[in-house]
Amino acid sequence: MLLLFLFLDSFKLGCSVCSSEKPTAVVDALVFDPPSLQENSNARPAPCCTGNSSIVHVELSVKLRLLVALYSGCHIALCTVGKKGLKQPGSIRVERWLNTDDAMCTSVASEQHILAVGCSRGVVELYDLAENMRHIRTISLYDWGYSVEDTGPVACISWTPDNCAFAVGCKFRGLTVWSVSGCRLMCTIRQTGSNSTSSPMVKPNALKFEPLMGGTSHIQWDDNGYKLFAVEESLSERVLAFSFAKCCLNRGLSGTTYSHQVLYGDDRILLVQPDDADELKLLHLNVPVSYISQNWPVLHVVASNDGMYLAVAGSHGLVLYDLRNKRWRFFGDVTQEQKIQCRGLLWLGKIVIVCNYVESSNTYELLFFPRYHLDYSSLLYRKPLLGRPIAMDVFQDYILVTYSPFDVHIFHVVILGELSPASNPVLQLSTVRELSIMSPKSPPVSMRFIPEQHDKGLLKQETNGSSGLSSEQPSRCLILRTNGELSVLDMDDGHEHALTNSVELFWVTCSQFEEKDSLIKEVSWLDYGHRGMQVWYPSHGADPFKQEDFLQLDPELEFDREVYPLGLLPNVGVVVGVSQRMSFSTAEFPCFEPSPQAQTILHCLLRHLLQRDKIEEALRLANLSAEKPHFSHCLEWLLFTVFDADISRPSASKNQVPQKVDYPKKSLLEKTCDLLRNFPEYMDVVVSVARKTDGRHWADLFSAAGRSTEMFEECFQRRWYRTAACYILVIAKLEGPAVSQYCALRLLQATLDESLYELAGELVRFLLRSGRDFENATSDSEKLSPRFLGYFLFRSPYKRQSSDLKSNSMKELSPHIASVMNILESHASYLMSGKELSKLVAFVKGTQFDLVEYLQRERLGSARLENFASALELIGQKLQMDTLQSRLDAEFLLAHMCSVKFKEWIVVLATLLRRAEVLVDLFRHDLRLWKAYSITLQSHDVFREYLDLLNMLEEQLSSVSDLTLQNGPLS
């Protein structure tokens, strides 16, 4: 039997004052003795001295040698721990107190040097441990409409093992996962609007709609960060498990995936692909069971530069997936597979490079395998490494390896012979550069080559059979450090130039994409962090890294804070991100689904080119993108951002007197308009931007875009009536109401001719409103002459037969309103004479035309029916009563005819609709009309379908006496 003895020890956190006053018999004390307390006797006493606060939470970070203790009074003690850890409590000293008002829990991210503090306000405060507890940012659900009354205070925080994200559980309701930059990666609270969370108290039967409805008490990630376990506050007898997929963060020892955007779970790959409609979707690719069952979980995924292969590594070995042929490639010998413990993956053309950890010797090495055969017999090269690498990268035939703390080695690769199974290629590797840099900064987590701007191509096949590159060795690289600082390292002189901070991800894009239809060649790199997406363009000035010239921050590229960017699709010109969506079924819990999102960067690239007077390049890029989705939206955003920046400039800079030059330089707004004129979307884009901006600035816009009346006329001639209608308000603002009335009347007649009745209704409302305003605002001397107004009275293709029956009210209308009514009545007469009744109904509904008054006036005119039989046959053909819409139109007309007692029309429409009750009511008082109706239907073969209706009417009218039938009233 094994006996286990436990030795109990204890210690107390205390400052030098309280620890000197109390004996420490068996209890070791942690001493808090900062210089501030020694020098300032009036300093605020530490919580240990007050005696009214107790420790409620303790956390130890072995890597940082830091002990964090949270007191019930919301004070946080940060203690340094000696090299021997807690074995010598006397060496633990409280270095700093963090005084907060509402701290509830804490969690340390040792890799990121961040302390997360959960607060009773329902927020999480992030502090930088490396910079004297500097406050970084506040994370909360406030922007999503949830307050502390909905979620309650923060109950627990748990960082992922790689410290790239953290989970937050709230006491009343919900669980949320955040990135360090503040992107909401996952949330259990159902998003149905802020009103849905007016109260955190929810009925128990609503539990199936939302997990953790009763609050979260405990959360914990698994060792690999694929699962998050949570315990509900109100149902503590069970544990909920949430499965996650990881993004390829392009950090550490794995390469950057440019050809495909990839997520990966513990046993599968999620590949982002555009479908036939260029909409992004996720393709689930399950790793074969024969591999993953022995090497679970998936740890590294990298796509080849040509986008044809995926390299996937688990705990041991690796497998390759041929995306084109949809086939997996394995190690044939399992013993060889088990010798590989992959710590990183890179692609060098058609070669996969494995950073292998040799456990027996505690060393690292690089293994070069051709992608056509995974076997040690095909191993091209084995390169032992000097120590544990912390960052690696590949560009063309150069490999970067960085060791801790900051030793950079650059290797050059040459392949002799053809890289194929039929030949025997030889790989040669040589060291071309070694740097050892002393820096007080935090260590790098990612390093990427910056290609020279004139470098072209990937690994090329030379005519002599050897594969190599005639490229120049990159002399610079980008460095991302653990604290989020992004900098450029000049490897020629070892100088490092800081660019920005708070960066989470970055992508080097220059010279990475050689496709002819790549849209991002003009970008050096992009980064993402707390400020959103930043685009960095190449600079050709004296100082290539001058930030105000080099960096361009585009607010339009700031992703929604629940969309996390994955990378770029160069042939589409978009940044691809992913967000969480919830779908509901009959199951107890909803299904959490990652949903890919896309955001274009075309407008940013075009603006950059125009700013540098690269007009031809901008036009070429726009032509490449003309068939892409959302092209019109991109052009609109380009013009809007340029125009918004132009009108936002201080007025002093606008009013400066320009110097006299032979060829005055065009403004960016003018160059943008010149570019957009090459595309048919130009007219629509300009007026859309005008509608989104203040009318006070329209003159500035159209001074560059063109005169509004000329643009209206072009739209009118091209029959782009909807776009032309949008210009009416602009013309009214810039050219005056008289011109806008004239243009609107022309457009009204054209839209009526094209049966665009909804658009015609909008024009009618504008004309009536502006006509009244114009009449009220204009004096008699300024009013238009009757001769000019007569030009507004457009002729209709139908010559009215009853113009002399026009009502007196029509004659008394103002000229502006009379012009509108004249056009409408002419069109109504045209439709009525041709018996285009479906169009007549749409016309009346769209323009709110007074059909009742018109029918009363046109009873003997255009609305008259000459013959019942021909009218019934013609109207039946026009209406096509077998469709629901035609029947609804007939019902609409019948109601109006009944309101004016128009018998001829009532009989025809009621017959078509088989409305027996209407006909009986009509014929009961006019039996002579009934007799004529009956004879007509019986004497024409075309009306046989109505004989059953006729029999029904005869039965209902049979109660009428013969005397009444013979001497009935005349119709």
mmCIF file of N, CA, C and O in Angstrom, residues 238-278:
data_model
loop_
_atom_site.group_PDB
_atom_site.id
_atom_site.type_symbol
_atom_site.label_atom_id
_atom_site.label_comp_id
_atom_site.label_asym_id
_atom_site.label_seq_id
_atom_site.Cartn_x
_atom_site.Cartn_y
_atom_site.Cartn_z
ATOM 1 N N ARG A 238 -24.854 19.831 -14.577
ATOM 2 C CA ARG A 238 -24.369 19.413 -15.882
ATOM 3 C C ARG A 238 -23.348 20.413 -16.418
ATOM 4 O O ARG A 238 -23.317 21.574 -16.021
ATOM 5 N N VAL A 239 -22.514 19.922 -17.361
ATOM 6 C CA VAL A 239 -21.467 20.732 -17.989
ATOM 7 C C VAL A 239 -21.777 20.838 -19.478
ATOM 8 O O VAL A 239 -22.033 19.825 -20.142
ATOM 9 N N LEU A 240 -21.775 22.059 -19.989
ATOM 10 C CA LEU A 240 -21.986 22.287 -21.415
ATOM 11 C C LEU A 240 -20.633 22.384 -22.111
ATOM 12 O O LEU A 240 -19.683 22.974 -21.575
ATOM 13 N N ALA A 241 -20.539 21.802 -23.313
ATOM 14 C CA ALA A 241 -19.299 21.827 -24.089
ATOM 15 C C ALA A 241 -19.567 22.508 -25.423
ATOM 16 O O ALA A 241 -20.480 22.115 -26.156
ATOM 17 N N PHE A 242 -18.788 23.539 -25.739
ATOM 18 C CA PHE A 242 -18.897 24.268 -27.000
ATOM 19 C C PHE A 242 -17.648 23.966 -27.835
ATOM 20 O O PHE A 242 -16.520 24.128 -27.360
ATOM 21 N N SER A 243 -17.857 23.535 -29.074
ATOM 22 C CA SER A 243 -16.740 23.224 -29.969
ATOM 23 C C SER A 243 -16.389 24.444 -30.808
ATOM 24 O O SER A 243 -17.282 25.158 -31.287
ATOM 25 N N PHE A 244 -15.094 24.669 -31.016
ATOM 26 C CA PHE A 244 -14.616 25.839 -31.740
ATOM 27 C C PHE A 244 -13.709 25.418 -32.893
ATOM 28 O O PHE A 244 -13.074 24.363 -32.864
ATOM 29 N N ALA A 245 -13.658 26.268 -33.902
ATOM 30 C CA ALA A 245 -12.677 26.163 -34.979
ATOM 31 C C ALA A 245 -11.701 27.322 -34.844
ATOM 32 O O ALA A 245 -12.066 28.410 -34.391
ATOM 33 N N LYS A 246 -10.466 27.073 -35.239
ATOM 34 C CA LYS A 246 -9.419 28.081 -35.107
ATOM 35 C C LYS A 246 -9.131 28.733 -36.455
ATOM 36 O O LYS A 246 -9.280 28.120 -37.505
ATOM 37 N N CYS A 247 -8.685 29.975 -36.389
ATOM 38 C CA CYS A 247 -8.203 30.677 -37.572
ATOM 39 C C CYS A 247 -6.707 30.414 -37.731
ATOM 40 O O CYS A 247 -5.993 30.211 -36.748
ATOM 41 N N CYS A 248 -6.245 30.399 -38.971
ATOM 42 C CA CYS A 248 -4.805 30.341 -39.224
ATOM 43 C C CYS A 248 -4.240 31.747 -38.986
ATOM 44 O O CYS A 248 -4.319 32.623 -39.850
ATOM 45 N N LEU A 249 -3.696 31.968 -37.796
ATOM 46 C CA LEU A 249 -3.292 33.309 -37.395
ATOM 47 C C LEU A 249 -1.973 33.753 -38.009
ATOM 48 O O LEU A 249 -1.529 34.868 -37.767
ATOM 49 N N ASN A 250 -1.351 32.882 -38.794
ATOM 50 C CA ASN A 250 -0.081 33.236 -39.452
ATOM 51 C C ASN A 250 0.961 33.675 -38.437
ATOM 52 O O ASN A 250 1.700 34.633 -38.651
ATOM 53 N N ARG A 251 1.006 32.960 -37.346
ATOM 54 C CA ARG A 251 1.976 33.276 -36.301
ATOM 55 C C ARG A 251 2.965 32.146 -36.129
ATOM 56 O O ARG A 251 2.718 31.012 -36.552
ATOM 57 N N GLY A 252 4.076 32.451 -35.477
ATOM 58 C CA GLY A 252 5.019 31.420 -35.069
ATOM 59 C C GLY A 252 5.697 30.737 -36.231
ATOM 60 O O GLY A 252 6.274 31.376 -37.108
ATOM 61 N N LEU A 253 5.570 29.406 -36.272
ATOM 62 C CA LEU A 253 6.374 28.600 -37.180
ATOM 63 C C LEU A 253 5.610 28.138 -38.414
ATOM 64 O O LEU A 253 6.172 27.427 -39.240
ATOM 65 N N SER A 254 4.361 28.484 -38.555
ATOM 66 C CA SER A 254 3.593 28.091 -39.737
ATOM 67 C C SER A 254 3.493 29.250 -40.708
ATOM 68 O O SER A 254 3.444 30.417 -40.313
ATOM 69 N N GLY A 255 3.449 28.902 -41.989
ATOM 70 C CA GLY A 255 3.454 29.920 -43.021
ATOM 71 C C GLY A 255 2.107 30.600 -43.186
ATOM 72 O O GLY A 255 1.101 30.211 -42.595
ATOM 73 N N THR A 256 2.102 31.620 -44.038
ATOM 74 C CA THR A 256 0.896 32.380 -44.314
ATOM 75 C C THR A 256 0.120 31.720 -45.438
ATOM 76 O O THR A 256 0.683 31.366 -46.471
ATOM 77 N N THR A 257 -1.168 31.552 -45.243
ATOM 78 C CA THR A 257 -2.032 30.965 -46.252
ATOM 79 C C THR A 257 -2.675 32.088 -47.058
ATOM 80 O O THR A 257 -3.548 32.781 -46.553
ATOM 81 N N TYR A 258 -2.202 32.280 -48.302
ATOM 82 C CA TYR A 258 -2.756 33.336 -49.147
ATOM 83 C C TYR A 258 -3.768 32.802 -50.158
ATOM 84 O O TYR A 258 -4.712 33.493 -50.517
ATOM 85 N N SER A 259 -3.560 31.584 -50.629
ATOM 86 C CA SER A 259 -4.407 31.085 -51.705
ATOM 87 C C SER A 259 -5.788 30.685 -51.217
ATOM 88 O O SER A 259 -6.749 30.719 -51.986
ATOM 89 N N HIS A 260 -5.903 30.280 -49.945
ATOM 90 C CA HIS A 260 -7.192 29.877 -49.388
ATOM 91 C C HIS A 260 -7.320 30.418 -47.969
ATOM 92 O O HIS A 260 -6.325 30.580 -47.258
ATOM 93 N N GLN A 261 -8.567 30.695 -47.594
ATOM 94 C CA GLN A 261 -8.849 31.097 -46.224
ATOM 95 C C GLN A 261 -9.360 29.860 -45.487
ATOM 96 O O GLN A 261 -10.323 29.231 -45.918
ATOM 97 N N VAL A 262 -8.694 29.535 -44.383
ATOM 98 C CA VAL A 262 -8.901 28.244 -43.737
ATOM 99 C C VAL A 262 -9.218 28.424 -42.258
ATOM 100 O O VAL A 262 -8.605 29.237 -41.566
ATOM 101 N N LEU A 263 -10.206 27.654 -41.796
ATOM 102 C CA LEU A 263 -10.438 27.415 -40.376
ATOM 103 C C LEU A 263 -10.209 25.926 -40.136
ATOM 104 O O LEU A 263 -10.351 25.119 -41.057
ATOM 105 N N TYR A 264 -9.854 25.561 -38.926
ATOM 106 C CA TYR A 264 -9.692 24.136 -38.651
ATOM 107 C C TYR A 264 -10.143 23.813 -37.238
ATOM 108 O O TYR A 264 -9.910 24.550 -36.291
ATOM 109 N N GLY A 265 -10.841 22.669 -37.148
ATOM 110 C CA GLY A 265 -11.267 22.144 -35.858
ATOM 111 C C GLY A 265 -10.354 21.029 -35.422
ATOM 112 O O GLY A 265 -9.292 20.793 -36.019
ATOM 113 N N ASP A 266 -10.744 20.315 -34.409
ATOM 114 C CA ASP A 266 -9.861 19.262 -33.906
ATOM 115 C C ASP A 266 -9.759 18.074 -34.851
ATOM 116 O O ASP A 266 -8.785 17.332 -34.815
ATOM 117 N N ASP A 267 -10.753 17.900 -35.762
ATOM 118 C CA ASP A 267 -10.724 16.762 -36.673
ATOM 119 C C ASP A 267 -11.144 17.118 -38.093
ATOM 120 O O ASP A 267 -11.431 16.231 -38.885
ATOM 121 N N ARG A 268 -11.191 18.409 -38.427
ATOM 122 C CA ARG A 268 -11.669 18.790 -39.747
ATOM 123 C C ARG A 268 -11.086 20.128 -40.181
ATOM 124 O O ARG A 268 -10.578 20.901 -39.368
ATOM 125 N N ILE A 269 -11.228 20.372 -41.490
ATOM 126 C CA ILE A 269 -10.799 21.632 -42.084
ATOM 127 C C ILE A 269 -12.052 22.327 -42.618
ATOM 128 O O ILE A 269 -12.912 21.686 -43.227
ATOM 129 N N LEU A 270 -12.150 23.627 -42.409
ATOM 130 C CA LEU A 270 -13.243 24.425 -42.951
ATOM 131 C C LEU A 270 -12.641 25.401 -43.956
ATOM 132 O O LEU A 270 -11.912 26.320 -43.587
ATOM 133 N N LEU A 271 -12.945 25.175 -45.227
ATOM 134 C CA LEU A 271 -12.338 25.927 -46.316
ATOM 135 C C LEU A 271 -13.333 26.954 -46.836
ATOM 136 O O LEU A 271 -14.464 26.607 -47.193
ATOM 137 N N VAL A 272 -12.929 28.220 -46.896
ATOM 138 C CA VAL A 272 -13.787 29.281 -47.422
ATOM 139 C C VAL A 272 -13.652 29.305 -48.936
ATOM 140 O O VAL A 272 -12.546 29.441 -49.467
ATOM 141 N N GLN A 273 -14.784 29.167 -49.638
ATOM 142 C CA GLN A 273 -14.778 29.151 -51.096
ATOM 143 C C GLN A 273 -15.944 29.959 -51.630
ATOM 144 O O GLN A 273 -17.036 29.925 -51.063
ATOM 145 N N PRO A 274 -15.742 30.691 -52.741
ATOM 146 C CA PRO A 274 -16.876 31.359 -53.383
ATOM 147 C C PRO A 274 -17.656 30.368 -54.233
ATOM 148 O O PRO A 274 -17.081 29.496 -54.885
ATOM 149 N N ASP A 275 -18.989 30.488 -54.220
ATOM 150 C CA ASP A 275 -19.806 29.612 -55.047
ATOM 151 C C ASP A 275 -19.996 30.230 -56.426
ATOM 152 O O ASP A 275 -19.327 31.189 -56.796
ATOM 153 N N ASP A 276 -20.916 29.686 -57.206
ATOM 154 C CA ASP A 276 -21.118 30.164 -58.572
ATOM 155 C C ASP A 276 -21.585 31.612 -58.603
ATOM 156 O O ASP A 276 -21.326 32.328 -59.579
ATOM 157 N N ALA A 277 -22.265 32.048 -57.565
ATOM 158 C CA ALA A 277 -22.736 33.432 -57.499
ATOM 159 C C ALA A 277 -21.764 34.324 -56.741
ATOM 160 O O ALA A 277 -22.119 35.442 -56.358
ATOM 161 N N ASP A 278 -20.527 33.841 -56.533
ATOM 162 C CA ASP A 278 -19.484 34.586 -55.824
ATOM 163 C C ASP A 278 -19.861 34.878 -54.382
ATOM 164 O O ASP A 278 -19.323 35.808 -53.773
#
